[in-house]
Coordinates of C-alpha atoms in Angstrom, one line a residue:
M1 CA 53.4 138.2 73.4
T2 CA 50.7 139.7 75.6
E3 CA 49.4 137.5 78.4
T4 CA 45.8 138.8 78.4
A5 CA 43.0 139.1 75.8
L6 CA 40.3 141.7 75.4
T7 CA 36.8 140.9 74.2
V8 CA 33.7 143.1 73.5
H9 CA 30.4 141.9 75.0
Q10 CA 27.0 143.2 74.6
T11 CA 25.4 143.9 77.9
A12 CA 21.9 145.2 77.1
R13 CA 19.4 145.4 74.3
P14 CA 19.1 148.9 72.8
S15 CA 15.9 150.7 72.2
G16 CA 16.7 153.1 69.4
F17 CA 20.3 154.2 68.8
P18 CA 22.8 152.1 70.7
T19 CA 25.5 153.8 73.0
S20 CA 28.7 152.7 74.4
G21 CA 26.7 151.7 77.6
H22 CA 25.4 148.7 75.7
F23 CA 28.9 147.2 75.5
A24 CA 31.6 146.0 77.8
L25 CA 35.3 145.5 77.1
V26 CA 36.2 142.3 79.1
E27 CA 39.8 141.3 79.9
S28 CA 40.6 137.6 80.3
P29 CA 43.7 135.3 80.3
L30 CA 45.0 134.6 76.9
P31 CA 43.0 131.5 75.5
E32 CA 44.8 128.3 75.0
P33 CA 44.0 126.3 71.8
A34 CA 42.7 122.8 72.3
V35 CA 44.0 119.9 70.2
G36 CA 42.7 120.5 66.6
S37 CA 42.7 124.3 66.9
A38 CA 44.9 127.3 66.9
L39 CA 45.2 130.8 68.5
V40 CA 44.9 133.8 66.2
E41 CA 46.0 137.3 67.2
N42 CA 43.7 139.6 65.3
L43 CA 45.1 142.5 63.3
Y44 CA 42.1 144.0 61.5
W45 CA 38.4 144.1 62.4
S46 CA 35.2 144.9 60.4
V47 CA 32.3 146.7 61.8
D48 CA 29.2 146.6 59.7
P49 CA 25.7 147.9 59.6
Y50 CA 24.2 144.4 60.1
H51 CA 25.7 144.3 63.6
R52 CA 23.1 146.8 64.7
E53 CA 20.3 144.5 63.7
M54 CA 22.1 141.6 65.5
M55 CA 22.0 143.6 68.8
D56 CA 18.2 143.1 68.9
D57 CA 16.3 140.3 70.4
M58 CA 16.1 138.2 67.3
P59 CA 16.7 134.6 66.1
G60 CA 20.5 134.4 65.5
G61 CA 21.2 137.7 67.2
F62 CA 24.0 138.4 69.6
A63 CA 23.8 136.8 73.0
L64 CA 24.1 139.2 75.9
D65 CA 27.3 139.0 78.1
A66 CA 29.1 136.9 75.4
P67 CA 31.8 137.7 72.8
L68 CA 30.4 139.3 69.8
E69 CA 31.0 138.1 66.2
G70 CA 32.4 139.7 63.2
R71 CA 34.8 139.6 60.3
A72 CA 38.5 139.7 61.2
I73 CA 41.8 139.1 59.8
G74 CA 44.6 137.8 62.1
R75 CA 48.0 135.9 62.4
V76 CA 48.2 132.4 63.9
I77 CA 50.5 132.7 66.9
A78 CA 50.0 129.1 68.4
S79 CA 48.8 126.0 66.7
R80 CA 47.8 122.5 67.8
T81 CA 46.6 121.3 64.5
P82 CA 48.5 120.3 61.3
G83 CA 45.9 122.4 59.4
L84 CA 47.1 125.7 60.5
D85 CA 50.8 126.9 60.7
E86 CA 52.1 129.5 63.1
G87 CA 52.5 132.7 61.2
E88 CA 49.7 132.2 58.8
I89 CA 47.3 135.1 58.0
V90 CA 43.7 134.0 58.0
F91 CA 40.3 135.4 57.7
H92 CA 37.6 134.3 60.2
R93 CA 34.4 135.5 61.9
K94 CA 35.5 135.6 65.5
G95 CA 36.1 139.3 65.5
W96 CA 35.4 141.9 68.2
R97 CA 38.2 140.4 70.3
T98 CA 42.0 140.6 70.3
H99 CA 42.5 136.9 70.1
A100 CA 40.4 134.0 68.9
V101 CA 40.6 130.2 68.9
V102 CA 39.8 128.8 65.6
T103 CA 39.7 125.5 63.8
P104 CA 40.9 125.0 60.2
E105 CA 37.2 124.8 59.2
E106 CA 36.4 128.2 60.7
I107 CA 39.0 130.1 58.7
R108 CA 39.7 131.0 55.1
R109 CA 43.2 131.5 53.8
L110 CA 43.6 134.7 51.9
T111 CA 44.9 134.6 48.3
R112 CA 47.6 137.2 48.4
F113 CA 48.1 139.6 45.5
D114 CA 50.9 141.9 44.9
K115 CA 50.2 145.6 45.6
V116 CA 46.9 144.7 47.5
P117 CA 46.9 145.5 51.2
L118 CA 45.3 143.3 53.8
T119 CA 42.5 145.8 54.5
A120 CA 41.2 145.1 51.0
Y121 CA 40.1 141.7 52.2
L122 CA 37.6 143.4 54.6
S123 CA 36.5 146.0 52.1
T124 CA 36.7 145.8 48.3
L125 CA 37.6 142.1 48.3
G126 CA 35.6 141.2 51.3
G127 CA 32.0 140.9 52.3
T128 CA 31.5 144.7 51.4
G129 CA 32.8 144.4 47.9
L130 CA 31.1 141.1 47.3
T131 CA 27.8 142.6 48.3
A132 CA 28.3 145.4 45.7
Y133 CA 29.4 142.9 43.0
V134 CA 26.6 140.5 43.6
G135 CA 24.1 143.4 43.6
L136 CA 25.2 144.6 40.3
T137 CA 25.9 141.4 38.4
R138 CA 23.5 139.0 39.8
I139 CA 20.5 140.9 41.2
A140 CA 20.5 144.0 39.0
R141 CA 22.2 142.3 36.1
L142 CA 23.5 145.7 35.1
Q143 CA 23.7 146.4 31.4
E144 CA 26.2 148.9 29.9
G145 CA 24.9 152.5 29.8
E146 CA 22.2 152.0 32.5
D147 CA 21.6 154.6 35.1
L148 CA 21.9 153.9 38.9
F149 CA 20.8 155.5 42.1
V150 CA 22.6 154.3 45.3
S151 CA 21.5 155.3 48.8
A152 CA 24.0 155.6 51.6
A153 CA 26.5 156.2 48.7
A154 CA 29.4 157.1 51.1
G155 CA 29.3 153.9 52.9
G156 CA 31.4 150.8 52.2
V157 CA 28.9 149.2 49.8
G158 CA 27.8 152.6 48.3
T159 CA 31.5 153.5 47.3
A160 CA 32.3 149.9 46.0
T161 CA 29.0 149.9 44.0
A162 CA 29.9 153.1 42.3
R163 CA 33.4 152.1 41.4
F164 CA 32.4 148.7 40.2
A165 CA 29.5 150.1 38.2
R166 CA 32.0 152.4 36.4
L167 CA 34.2 149.5 35.5
L168 CA 31.1 147.6 34.2
G169 CA 30.1 150.4 31.9
A170 CA 27.3 152.1 33.8
G171 CA 25.8 155.4 32.6
R172 CA 24.8 158.1 35.0
L173 CA 25.6 157.4 38.8
V174 CA 23.5 159.2 41.3
G175 CA 23.8 158.8 45.1
S176 CA 22.5 160.0 48.4
A177 CA 24.7 161.0 51.4
G178 CA 24.4 162.6 54.8
S179 CA 26.2 165.8 54.2
A180 CA 27.4 168.3 51.6
A181 CA 31.1 167.4 52.3
K182 CA 30.4 163.7 51.6
A183 CA 28.4 164.6 48.5
G184 CA 31.3 166.6 47.2
H185 CA 33.9 163.8 48.0
L186 CA 31.8 161.3 46.2
T187 CA 31.5 163.3 42.9
R188 CA 35.2 164.4 43.0
E189 CA 36.9 161.1 44.2
V190 CA 34.5 158.2 43.8
G191 CA 32.9 158.6 40.5
Y192 CA 29.4 159.7 41.1
D193 CA 27.9 162.2 38.7
A194 CA 25.4 163.7 41.2
V195 CA 25.0 163.3 44.9
F196 CA 22.4 164.9 47.1
D197 CA 22.2 165.4 50.9
Y198 CA 19.2 163.6 52.0
H199 CA 18.6 166.2 54.7
D200 CA 17.9 168.9 52.2
G201 CA 14.3 168.0 51.4
P202 CA 11.9 165.3 50.2
A203 CA 13.8 162.5 48.6
A204 CA 11.5 162.3 45.6
D205 CA 12.2 166.0 44.8
L206 CA 16.0 165.6 45.5
L207 CA 16.2 162.5 43.3
A208 CA 14.1 164.1 40.5
K209 CA 16.6 167.0 40.3
A210 CA 19.7 164.7 40.4
A211 CA 18.2 162.2 37.8
P212 CA 15.6 164.2 35.8
D213 CA 15.4 161.4 33.2
G214 CA 14.9 158.7 35.7
I215 CA 17.0 155.6 36.6
D216 CA 17.2 151.9 35.7
V217 CA 18.6 150.5 38.9
F218 CA 18.3 151.4 42.5
V219 CA 20.8 149.9 45.0
D220 CA 19.1 150.4 48.3
N221 CA 21.1 150.4 51.6
V222 CA 18.5 152.5 53.5
G223 CA 15.0 151.8 52.8
G224 CA 12.3 154.3 53.9
E225 CA 11.5 157.4 52.0
Q226 CA 14.4 156.9 49.5
L227 CA 13.1 153.4 48.5
A228 CA 9.7 155.1 47.7
A229 CA 11.3 158.0 45.7
A230 CA 13.3 155.4 43.7
V231 CA 10.3 153.4 42.8
G232 CA 8.7 156.4 41.3
A233 CA 11.8 157.4 39.5
L234 CA 12.5 153.9 37.8
R235 CA 12.0 153.5 34.1
A236 CA 10.2 150.5 32.6
F237 CA 11.9 147.2 33.6
G238 CA 13.8 148.9 36.4
R239 CA 15.2 147.0 39.3
V240 CA 15.6 147.5 43.0
V241 CA 18.4 145.7 44.7
R242 CA 17.6 145.6 48.5
V243 CA 20.9 145.4 50.5
G244 CA 19.8 146.9 53.8
T245 CA 17.4 149.1 55.8
I246 CA 19.8 151.1 57.9
S247 CA 17.3 154.0 58.2
Q248 CA 15.1 151.8 60.4
Y249 CA 17.6 149.8 62.5
N250 CA 17.6 152.4 65.2
T251 CA 13.9 153.6 65.0
A252 CA 11.6 150.8 66.2
G253 CA 8.1 150.8 64.8
T254 CA 9.1 152.9 61.8
S255 CA 6.3 152.5 59.1
S256 CA 7.1 151.0 55.6
P257 CA 7.7 153.4 52.8
R258 CA 4.5 154.5 51.0
F259 CA 4.7 154.4 47.1
D260 CA 2.3 153.7 44.2
H261 CA 2.3 149.9 44.2
A262 CA 0.8 150.1 40.6
D263 CA 4.3 151.2 39.4
I264 CA 5.5 147.7 40.1
V265 CA 3.1 146.3 37.5
E266 CA 2.7 149.2 35.0
K267 CA 6.5 149.6 34.8
S268 CA 7.4 145.9 35.0
L269 CA 9.7 146.6 37.9
R270 CA 11.5 144.0 39.9
M271 CA 12.6 144.2 43.6
E272 CA 14.9 141.6 45.0
G273 CA 16.9 141.4 48.3
F274 CA 19.7 139.0 49.0
L275 CA 22.1 137.7 51.7
V276 CA 25.8 137.9 50.6
S277 CA 26.4 134.8 52.6
N278 CA 24.5 133.0 49.8
Y279 CA 27.0 134.0 47.2
I280 CA 30.3 133.0 48.9
D281 CA 31.0 130.9 45.8
L282 CA 31.6 134.1 43.8
Q283 CA 34.6 135.1 45.9
D284 CA 37.1 134.0 43.3
E285 CA 35.1 135.7 40.5
L286 CA 35.2 139.0 42.5
Y287 CA 39.1 138.6 42.8
E288 CA 39.3 138.0 39.0
F289 CA 37.3 141.2 38.4
A290 CA 38.6 143.6 41.0
V291 CA 42.4 142.6 41.6
P292 CA 43.8 143.6 38.2
H293 CA 42.1 147.0 38.6
L294 CA 43.5 147.4 42.2
Q295 CA 46.9 146.6 41.0
S296 CA 46.7 149.0 38.0
G297 CA 45.3 151.8 40.2
R298 CA 42.2 152.1 38.2
L299 CA 40.2 150.8 41.3
A300 CA 40.9 152.7 44.6
L301 CA 40.1 151.6 48.1
D302 CA 37.6 153.6 50.0
E303 CA 38.3 153.0 53.6
T304 CA 38.2 154.7 57.0
V305 CA 40.7 153.2 59.3
V306 CA 40.5 153.5 63.1
D307 CA 43.7 152.6 65.1
G308 CA 43.4 150.5 68.3
F309 CA 41.0 147.7 69.2
E310 CA 40.0 149.8 72.2
H311 CA 38.1 152.0 69.8
I312 CA 36.1 149.4 68.1
V313 CA 32.8 150.3 69.7
D314 CA 33.4 153.9 68.9
A315 CA 34.1 153.0 65.4
F316 CA 30.9 151.0 65.2
L317 CA 28.8 153.9 66.6
G318 CA 30.4 156.3 64.4
M319 CA 29.6 154.1 61.3
L320 CA 25.9 154.1 62.4
R321 CA 26.0 157.9 62.6
G322 CA 27.6 158.0 59.1
E323 CA 31.0 159.5 60.2
N324 CA 33.0 157.2 57.8
T325 CA 33.5 157.4 54.1
G326 CA 33.8 154.0 52.5
K327 CA 34.4 150.8 54.6
I328 CA 35.2 151.4 58.2
I329 CA 38.0 149.1 59.5
V330 CA 39.7 148.9 62.9
R331 CA 43.4 148.2 62.8
D332 CA 45.8 146.9 65.5
R333 CA 48.3 149.6 66.4
T334 CA 51.1 147.2 65.3
Q335 CA 49.9 147.4 61.8
A336 CA 49.8 151.2 61.4
P337 CA 52.5 152.5 59.1
P338 CA 55.5 154.2 60.8
A339 CA 55.2 157.8 61.5
V340 CA 57.2 160.0 59.2

């Protein structure tokens, strides 16, 4: 067992897009668990768009020169509590570090399923998948045959939304992405009917071409111009599911999207945002929905895996630049499959 631990600290507040200079990798002696706690060696880490928002000077944001937080999966390697046994695999939120001291109240034991890899609990079965599931079933209340538009369609939530929507009987699926290569992948592999590169012109024109008959639901991970375009394209009784505003995270002072507010009334539209943390009670329902499809192969995992904790900052910055397809996960090198 290693005698040192590594932790990522944020050292400064970014103005605009963050860089590696806003972070520091700090080495320290391996922490010792106090009575009532256990030491976890982390194996998988999640980096998520909301981390960028947390970097700003905001209530509940990341403190400077302190360990960052995030979703992680690890193995208990030393325990001083009867509530956690050595060797147990647990989920917790003390990520961005190689080792974490946790109490039984700070972890969640993972319900293990045959043929389901651990990474799924940070992607399709984790907060990413739960966001997509809640957005479709509780916020949009998707009905069979309805047409969707999803922004940031190549991201973790975007790919999960498309795959879940297909299983729920959605009609036409339209997405936006940051490159022609991603657009091609999404239509070939993920189940989208049409995907446009948002760099190719005004979002309203691109959406009108991809969905000439309009849409019923917009799952919005981006905000900005694409939100305005979607409001114009929604049919009567359409719904906007607000998941995130990644287009504005790195551009301070960005103005709100301009759209015809009369559309909200005249088309009886509904726009609702949510925090997935308020829907944790649906975790078992997500398992019941998704796991059989994962086991049968009907539901695939969309993941970009980066090996080595030392690359977690690069993985985070790459995610913000849109370099990933699906959920981006950092994996400890010991968990990588053997070379063939």
